[in-house]
Amino acid sequence: MIGSLAWVVLLLPLAGALVLGFSGSAEPPKALTRVAGVGTIALSFAATLVIFFTLLGRDADDRALTTTAWRWAELGPLRIDLALLLDPLSVLMMLVITGVGMLIVAYSTEYMNHDRDYRRFFAEMDFFIFAMLLLVMAANFVFLIIGWALVGLASYLLIGYYYDRPSAVAAAKKAFVINVLGDVGLVLAAFVMAVKLDTLDYAGVFGLAPEKLGHGGLIPELIAVLLFVGAAAKSAQVPLHTWLPDAMEGPTPVSALIHAATMVTAGVYLVVRCNVLYQLAPHASEMVAIVGAVTLFIAATIATVQEDIKRVLAWSTVSQIGYMIMAAGLGLYTGAMFHFLTHAFFKALLFLVAGVVIHALVGEQGIDRMGGLKKYLPVAWATTLVGCLAISGVPPFAGFFSKDEILARAWDAGDLGKVLSIVGLVGAVLTAFYMFRMFFRVFHGPEPEGGYAHAPHPSGPAMTLPVIVLAVLSTVGGLIQVPTVNHWLDSWLDVSLMADPALEASHATEWRTMTMSVIAAAAGIGLAWFIFAADGGRRRVQMAGAMPALRRFLLDQWRFDPVIDDAVVAPGRDLGDAAYRGFEPYGSGGLVRGGVGVATAAARLVRATQNGLVRMSAFGLVVGLIVVAAAMILGR
Amino acid sequence: MNIAALPMMILIATAVVALVPSLAPPGRVRHLGPPLVSIVGLVAAAGMSVLLWGDRQYTFYGAFRTDRLTVLMTLIFIASALVTVLMSLREPATVDRRGEYYSLLVAAVVGMVLVAGTGDLIGVFLGIEILSVALYVLCAMEVWRARSLEAGLKYLIVGAVGSALLLYGLTFVFGATGSVSLEEISDIVRVRGLGGEPLLMGGMALVIAGLGFKASAAPFHMWVPDVYEGAPTPITAFMATAVKAAAIVAFLRVFSGALIDVVDDWQMPLAVIAALAIIAGNVGALVQQSFKRMMAYSSIAQAGYLLIGVATGTLLGVRSLLYYLIAYTAMTLGAFILVAIREREVEDGQSIASLAGYGRRSPLHGVVVTVCLFALAGFPPLSGFIGKFMLFGAAVEADLTWLAVVGAVGSAVSVAYYLRPIFVLWGEDPEPGNARTFDPGDGLWVASVLAGLGVVVTSILASPLLDYCREAAQALIAP
């Protein structure tokens, strides 16, 4: 029964997207769009809840099932079915995608009300939710990759929603190109698996891999690294992270849903889903953990100097995903998923409140054009406070438990774990600092010079309700797994994590980490209060000139963009320019452009032989004949 | 004579009848008669072919064999020709010579069907020549345009050299084996163990060169960009799909069919020209400013992917190749349809720049081309991805891992140039005043929908299609 319900969950958003996308050229009544856009996802969420409770009522060993629609392709021993997998891990993801997705889409009905192309927005959001569901529900790597590519497409469409804004188009392209890079990694990984294991089903791959690939060999390491290329591109990990901050060009609900709560955590999902493979690849796992830690630190430092409310949140997202990836790399799969869950709540909350603020100020996003908003927007103030406390790791809010679990268990996970745990703790100080920096500057302190042109207006119920629901979830969401009290998530995910090393922190570590993280949060919040709030904001002005070099370095985002530009793009471009001027305007940007440049230089050689003369062509035939003959003789 | 050759007979009759309406005085009959006759004839031949799906039947004393491979290929040729006819309805090249145009087009299909079903070496050459001669003329049909004339002439001269090589090679094969019948050759090669026989090897080298030329594989591809760019766009689309398919099926009939027992002799040269085509096509396409020329280079690279399937010499390879051929035909036609539309609408319609903002103005064509280019680039879940995945897998299985790597890298590079038109297409129009100058007409609209549907259907119904492809491949390789 729940097998067919899974198809309902998957196809409802697609139906919504198709109905909205192809219902003629005239804009239908907005009420209809709302019903179709939100209704399909709400129904999908309801069906997911039924699935969840059905599985919850079963024995732990009986909680995974596969439902097959038809055999899509049969290639020798390799069989690829269009099949969905329902297991604790995918159901957890589905709950977040449809549940948080429903809240955000409901919120958009008001947020996008005065925007153009109302229908297109909901069509694309529904399409995204379909693609994301396909990604997490797929029962084999082929449909995972399909979902993976489709969410990239949806993200491209939604980042470029304001298609006449050049910065939006550029950001959309950048995101797309980097994501395609990741897709290539995934496809190659799938290819290696298909050749080595003759199967691409999760069940088959994870069942055969330990025996056929062995532990720590070249092949499992290669597969794990290739998979991580895909994960890193999608989850914005260093050095493939540069697209995510730019992606804030999309409408705010898009940032909340795609670039905070769901899509960007697909990389975490992938690593956790492939836990068997990562357990076979210790070096690749260490690399994953280190990349996560580096990312969380770099992004947290950059977030401390951002002046755009959405970019603060974007860098914070990169940093928080860093925690998850680090946890997944260390083998703390439950910790990664726990943080994914709480992060989905509080980061969606923060983005949606940011949307409320932006909406109240008629599109203003710079935090230096904000201040003293507490008295205009009391609900937004209270909910932002909840969000900030949650992300900073103040007990008893959700983020405290999930972050603490990662840091405590990491501490007891070997030497690398200890180092990374300390990095995570430093990151926690920074997190508390930059979040409360934003909080104090937006809601406290003086109003911007000249005051507000229009009195900021609170938003209506459609925007307020989802915010409040998410605030409640951010407050209590962490209670599903409290150290020494209950381990609900551990036991729930147990079936999906076939190779979970089940690392546990000792009581001593547990208590020490808890104390340390509370101190870290308090330090960050205190520092932010001291600089931005204690003195009515005057101290900020005094300190504005301090440490200009460091500040500029952070504002340049650690110079990733220019370095990539100088090291890869520019030489490639010079080569390319020499070969063909005018290609540049349509270059695809980033790393790809660099590769293209090199190839372009080679192309020049090819072109030189192609001068359009007939005798050249005829000569080519003769040369070709010689090549063929040589290959024939040498190939024997 | 039984009815197994009926599709070819219908096509021959169609080619003749299509000339008749053009004798009518100027008017509707003269204008619409030839394309209508062609469409009816092509559809009738296709329907007849479908009925022939089954075990092998011989006609013309064994010179023509109708098996599942013949039927499958005939359907591909006809599908491509039908779309070409629809694309050509308002083609400037057809003004005043509508009868000749459509008649020659159908005649080319006759040649292709002959190649697909040929039972002997003579049929291979005859078929290839019938289609080539028809195409020499079609390329130059727009006589008042220098580029078109040049394309036709260039194709003729270089094509003659290619045909000469092919014919020379076929005579060597005949000399080495003493037979022109493909089935007899197969037996003789097996019984006498002709592996390494110099005469046969020389013959095979020449045949590879000659057919490689027709399939536009590197290093025999030098004529391709100029000819493809100069020819009328529907003809270019036809050449890139049906003609290439005909050359590939000739490869299959001669090498994978008749000479399968000396696969060690011809595997390496085929693998090498496949790799060279992939490299030359993908690298060449990177720097093109003209969409049409870019597609020309792309088709060189795609010929390389197709040849991987021949080079494997295995059932899986042939089966993957056939599937990819079907997919490739749909997606390439879709891309060329956009060229045809744009070059009629605006001044420099062949350039990528002229596509700017077109997707938003005409979402239907925009979506079709986007899907087609994604498929060509090999994005999952589209048919291009499935096909390439299978071809590379078949290469690995046949111990040609290096070739699979070349293919995969080439495929990654190709993303760069296939995405460019998409970005431009959905980007902003720098000069919104780019108004239409010429109504492209309903034919292109229908053709576009057909091509788009083709890509989607081949992607979704991969499994049944692959089953048909396996049966066709078995008809070729299994006795």
Short mmCIF file of N, CA, C and O in Angstrom, two decimals, chain B residues 123-192:
data_model
loop_
_atom_site.label_atom_id
_atom_site.label_comp_id
_atom_site.label_asym_id
_atom_site.label_seq_id
_atom_site.Cartn_x
_atom_site.Cartn_y
_atom_site.Cartn_z
N GLY B 123 25.93 -4.37 -53.82
CA GLY B 123 24.85 -3.58 -53.25
C GLY B 123 25.37 -2.47 -52.36
O GLY B 123 24.83 -1.36 -52.33
N VAL B 124 26.43 -2.77 -51.60
CA VAL B 124 27.01 -1.73 -50.74
C VAL B 124 27.42 -0.54 -51.59
O VAL B 124 27.05 0.61 -51.31
N PHE B 125 28.17 -0.83 -52.65
CA PHE B 125 28.67 0.27 -53.46
C PHE B 125 27.53 0.97 -54.19
O PHE B 125 27.46 2.21 -54.23
N LEU B 126 26.62 0.18 -54.73
CA LEU B 126 25.51 0.74 -55.49
C LEU B 126 24.69 1.67 -54.61
O LEU B 126 24.38 2.81 -54.98
N GLY B 127 24.36 1.21 -53.44
CA GLY B 127 23.54 2.01 -52.53
C GLY B 127 24.23 3.30 -52.17
O GLY B 127 23.65 4.39 -52.22
N ILE B 128 25.49 3.16 -51.80
CA ILE B 128 26.25 4.35 -51.40
C ILE B 128 26.31 5.35 -52.55
O ILE B 128 26.16 6.56 -52.36
N GLU B 129 26.48 4.84 -53.77
CA GLU B 129 26.56 5.75 -54.92
C GLU B 129 25.21 6.40 -55.21
O GLU B 129 25.14 7.59 -55.51
N ILE B 130 24.14 5.63 -55.11
CA ILE B 130 22.82 6.22 -55.38
C ILE B 130 22.58 7.38 -54.45
O ILE B 130 22.18 8.49 -54.84
N LEU B 131 22.87 7.16 -53.16
CA LEU B 131 22.58 8.24 -52.22
C LEU B 131 23.56 9.39 -52.40
O LEU B 131 23.20 10.56 -52.28
N SER B 132 24.81 9.07 -52.74
CA SER B 132 25.79 10.14 -52.90
C SER B 132 25.44 11.04 -54.07
O SER B 132 25.46 12.26 -53.96
N VAL B 133 25.13 10.43 -55.20
CA VAL B 133 24.84 11.24 -56.39
C VAL B 133 23.64 12.13 -56.13
O VAL B 133 23.65 13.32 -56.46
N ALA B 134 22.63 11.57 -55.49
CA ALA B 134 21.47 12.39 -55.18
C ALA B 134 21.88 13.57 -54.30
O ALA B 134 21.41 14.70 -54.50
N LEU B 135 22.77 13.33 -53.37
CA LEU B 135 23.13 14.39 -52.43
C LEU B 135 24.05 15.42 -53.06
O LEU B 135 24.00 16.59 -52.69
N TYR B 136 24.91 14.99 -54.02
CA TYR B 136 25.74 15.99 -54.69
C TYR B 136 24.84 17.08 -55.26
O TYR B 136 25.11 18.27 -55.14
N VAL B 137 23.77 16.63 -55.88
CA VAL B 137 22.86 17.59 -56.51
C VAL B 137 22.11 18.40 -55.45
O VAL B 137 22.00 19.62 -55.55
N LEU B 138 21.62 17.71 -54.43
CA LEU B 138 20.84 18.42 -53.41
C LEU B 138 21.66 19.50 -52.72
O LEU B 138 21.15 20.57 -52.39
N CYS B 139 22.95 19.20 -52.49
CA CYS B 139 23.80 20.19 -51.83
C CYS B 139 23.90 21.46 -52.65
O CYS B 139 23.96 22.56 -52.10
N ALA B 140 23.95 21.29 -53.95
CA ALA B 140 24.16 22.44 -54.82
C ALA B 140 22.84 23.03 -55.31
O ALA B 140 22.82 23.90 -56.19
N MET B 141 21.74 22.58 -54.76
CA MET B 141 20.43 22.96 -55.28
C MET B 141 20.19 24.45 -55.28
O MET B 141 19.49 24.98 -56.15
N GLU B 142 20.76 25.13 -54.30
CA GLU B 142 20.55 26.58 -54.23
C GLU B 142 21.59 27.26 -55.13
O GLU B 142 22.46 27.98 -54.66
N VAL B 143 21.47 27.05 -56.42
CA VAL B 143 22.57 27.40 -57.33
C VAL B 143 22.95 28.87 -57.30
O VAL B 143 24.08 29.23 -57.61
N TRP B 144 22.00 29.73 -56.93
CA TRP B 144 22.32 31.16 -56.95
C TRP B 144 23.14 31.58 -55.72
O TRP B 144 23.58 32.69 -55.63
N ARG B 145 23.31 30.65 -54.80
CA ARG B 145 24.10 30.98 -53.62
C ARG B 145 25.45 30.29 -53.76
O ARG B 145 25.53 29.07 -53.87
N ALA B 146 26.51 31.10 -53.76
CA ALA B 146 27.83 30.55 -54.05
C ALA B 146 28.20 29.45 -53.06
O ALA B 146 28.77 28.43 -53.45
N ARG B 147 27.86 29.65 -51.80
CA ARG B 147 28.26 28.68 -50.79
C ARG B 147 27.65 27.30 -51.07
O ARG B 147 28.27 26.27 -50.88
N SER B 148 26.38 27.34 -51.54
CA SER B 148 25.70 26.09 -51.82
C SER B 148 26.36 25.37 -52.98
O SER B 148 26.63 24.17 -52.93
N LEU B 149 26.64 26.15 -54.00
CA LEU B 149 27.26 25.58 -55.20
C LEU B 149 28.62 24.99 -54.85
O LEU B 149 28.97 23.87 -55.24
N GLU B 150 29.37 25.76 -54.05
CA GLU B 150 30.69 25.32 -53.64
C GLU B 150 30.58 24.03 -52.84
O GLU B 150 31.37 23.09 -53.04
N ALA B 151 29.58 23.98 -51.96
CA ALA B 151 29.41 22.79 -51.14
C ALA B 151 29.17 21.57 -52.02
O ALA B 151 29.79 20.52 -51.84
N GLY B 152 28.28 21.74 -53.00
CA GLY B 152 27.96 20.62 -53.86
C GLY B 152 29.17 20.14 -54.64
O GLY B 152 29.46 18.94 -54.72
N LEU B 153 29.93 21.11 -55.15
CA LEU B 153 31.08 20.77 -55.98
C LEU B 153 32.16 20.09 -55.14
O LEU B 153 32.74 19.06 -55.53
N LYS B 154 32.38 20.65 -53.97
CA LYS B 154 33.40 20.09 -53.09
C LYS B 154 33.04 18.67 -52.68
O LYS B 154 33.87 17.77 -52.69
N TYR B 155 31.78 18.51 -52.35
CA TYR B 155 31.32 17.19 -51.95
C TYR B 155 31.49 16.20 -53.10
O TYR B 155 31.92 15.06 -52.90
N LEU B 156 31.20 16.67 -54.30
CA LEU B 156 31.31 15.81 -55.48
C LEU B 156 32.75 15.35 -55.68
O LEU B 156 33.02 14.16 -55.85
N ILE B 157 33.67 16.30 -55.65
CA ILE B 157 35.06 15.94 -55.95
C ILE B 157 35.63 15.03 -54.87
O ILE B 157 36.16 13.95 -55.14
N VAL B 158 35.49 15.49 -53.61
CA VAL B 158 36.05 14.67 -52.54
C VAL B 158 35.29 13.35 -52.43
O VAL B 158 35.88 12.30 -52.19
N GLY B 159 33.98 13.44 -52.66
CA GLY B 159 33.18 12.22 -52.59
C GLY B 159 33.60 11.21 -53.63
O GLY B 159 33.58 10.00 -53.39
N ALA B 160 34.01 11.70 -54.80
CA ALA B 160 34.44 10.78 -55.84
C ALA B 160 35.68 10.03 -55.39
O ALA B 160 35.80 8.82 -55.61
N VAL B 161 36.60 10.74 -54.74
CA VAL B 161 37.80 10.06 -54.23
C VAL B 161 37.40 9.01 -53.20
O VAL B 161 37.88 7.87 -53.21
N GLY B 162 36.46 9.41 -52.31
CA GLY B 162 35.99 8.46 -51.29
C GLY B 162 35.38 7.24 -51.93
O GLY B 162 35.67 6.10 -51.53
N SER B 163 34.53 7.45 -52.92
CA SER B 163 33.89 6.31 -53.58
C SER B 163 34.92 5.42 -54.26
O SER B 163 34.80 4.19 -54.25
N ALA B 164 35.93 6.06 -54.84
CA ALA B 164 36.97 5.28 -55.50
C ALA B 164 37.67 4.38 -54.51
O ALA B 164 37.90 3.19 -54.76
N LEU B 165 38.01 4.94 -53.35
CA LEU B 165 38.66 4.13 -52.32
C LEU B 165 37.77 2.96 -51.93
O LEU B 165 38.23 1.82 -51.79
N LEU B 166 36.49 3.26 -51.76
CA LEU B 166 35.56 2.22 -51.34
C LEU B 166 35.50 1.10 -52.37
O LEU B 166 35.61 -0.09 -52.04
N LEU B 167 35.35 1.51 -53.62
CA LEU B 167 35.23 0.51 -54.68
C LEU B 167 36.49 -0.33 -54.78
O LEU B 167 36.45 -1.57 -54.90
N TYR B 168 37.62 0.35 -54.70
CA TYR B 168 38.91 -0.34 -54.75
C TYR B 168 38.99 -1.37 -53.62
O TYR B 168 39.36 -2.53 -53.83
N GLY B 169 38.60 -0.93 -52.45
CA GLY B 169 38.63 -1.83 -51.30
C GLY B 169 37.72 -3.02 -51.48
O GLY B 169 38.10 -4.16 -51.19
N LEU B 170 36.52 -2.77 -51.99
CA LEU B 170 35.58 -3.87 -52.17
C LEU B 170 36.12 -4.89 -53.16
O LEU B 170 35.96 -6.10 -52.98
N THR B 171 36.80 -4.42 -54.20
CA THR B 171 37.36 -5.38 -55.16
C THR B 171 38.45 -6.21 -54.51
O THR B 171 38.59 -7.40 -54.79
N PHE B 172 39.24 -5.60 -53.63
CA PHE B 172 40.27 -6.36 -52.90
C PHE B 172 39.63 -7.46 -52.07
O PHE B 172 40.09 -8.61 -52.05
N VAL B 173 38.54 -7.08 -51.39
CA VAL B 173 37.86 -8.08 -50.55
C VAL B 173 37.36 -9.21 -51.43
O VAL B 173 37.50 -10.40 -51.10
N PHE B 174 36.81 -8.84 -52.57
CA PHE B 174 36.34 -9.85 -53.52
C PHE B 174 37.52 -10.72 -53.98
O PHE B 174 37.43 -11.95 -54.02
N GLY B 175 38.63 -10.07 -54.27
CA GLY B 175 39.80 -10.81 -54.72
C GLY B 175 40.30 -11.79 -53.67
O GLY B 175 40.69 -12.92 -53.98
N ALA B 176 40.27 -11.35 -52.43
CA ALA B 176 40.80 -12.22 -51.36
C ALA B 176 39.90 -13.39 -51.07
O ALA B 176 40.36 -14.46 -50.70
N THR B 177 38.59 -13.18 -51.24
CA THR B 177 37.67 -14.24 -50.84
C THR B 177 37.06 -14.97 -52.03
O THR B 177 36.55 -16.08 -51.87
N GLY B 178 37.06 -14.33 -53.17
CA GLY B 178 36.49 -14.98 -54.34
C GLY B 178 34.99 -14.93 -54.41
O GLY B 178 34.37 -15.67 -55.16
N SER B 179 34.36 -14.07 -53.61
CA SER B 179 32.91 -13.99 -53.64
C SER B 179 32.48 -12.56 -53.35
O SER B 179 33.17 -11.80 -52.67
N VAL B 180 31.32 -12.18 -53.88
CA VAL B 180 30.77 -10.87 -53.55
C VAL B 180 29.64 -11.00 -52.54
O VAL B 180 29.23 -10.02 -51.94
N SER B 181 29.13 -12.18 -52.32
CA SER B 181 28.02 -12.36 -51.40
C SER B 181 28.52 -12.26 -49.96
O SER B 181 29.48 -12.92 -49.57
N LEU B 182 27.88 -11.43 -49.19
CA LEU B 182 28.35 -11.22 -47.82
C LEU B 182 28.30 -12.52 -47.02
O LEU B 182 29.19 -12.80 -46.22
N GLU B 183 27.25 -13.31 -47.24
CA GLU B 183 27.15 -14.54 -46.46
C GLU B 183 28.24 -15.53 -46.86
O GLU B 183 28.84 -16.20 -46.01
N GLU B 184 28.53 -15.58 -48.16
CA GLU B 184 29.60 -16.49 -48.60
C GLU B 184 30.95 -16.01 -48.08
O GLU B 184 31.78 -16.81 -47.66
N ILE B 185 31.13 -14.70 -48.13
CA ILE B 185 32.39 -14.16 -47.62
C ILE B 185 32.58 -14.58 -46.17
O ILE B 185 33.65 -15.01 -45.75
N SER B 186 31.50 -14.45 -45.42
CA SER B 186 31.57 -14.82 -44.00
C SER B 186 32.01 -16.26 -43.84
O SER B 186 32.90 -16.57 -43.03
N ASP B 187 31.40 -17.15 -44.63
CA ASP B 187 31.78 -18.57 -44.54
C ASP B 187 33.23 -18.77 -44.94
O ASP B 187 33.98 -19.48 -44.28
N ILE B 188 33.60 -18.14 -46.06
CA ILE B 188 34.95 -18.37 -46.60
C ILE B 188 35.99 -17.89 -45.59
O ILE B 188 36.99 -18.58 -45.32
N VAL B 189 35.74 -16.73 -45.02
CA VAL B 189 36.70 -16.19 -44.06
C VAL B 189 36.85 -17.13 -42.88
O VAL B 189 37.95 -17.37 -42.38
N ARG B 190 35.73 -17.68 -42.44
CA ARG B 190 35.78 -18.56 -41.28
C ARG B 190 36.48 -19.87 -41.62
O ARG B 190 37.38 -20.31 -40.92
N VAL B 191 36.07 -20.46 -42.76
CA VAL B 191 36.61 -21.77 -43.11
C VAL B 191 38.09 -21.69 -43.45
O VAL B 191 38.89 -22.48 -42.98
N ARG B 192 38.43 -20.69 -44.25
CA ARG B 192 39.82 -20.62 -44.68
C ARG B 192 40.73 -19.91 -43.68
O ARG B 192 41.94 -19.90 -43.84
#
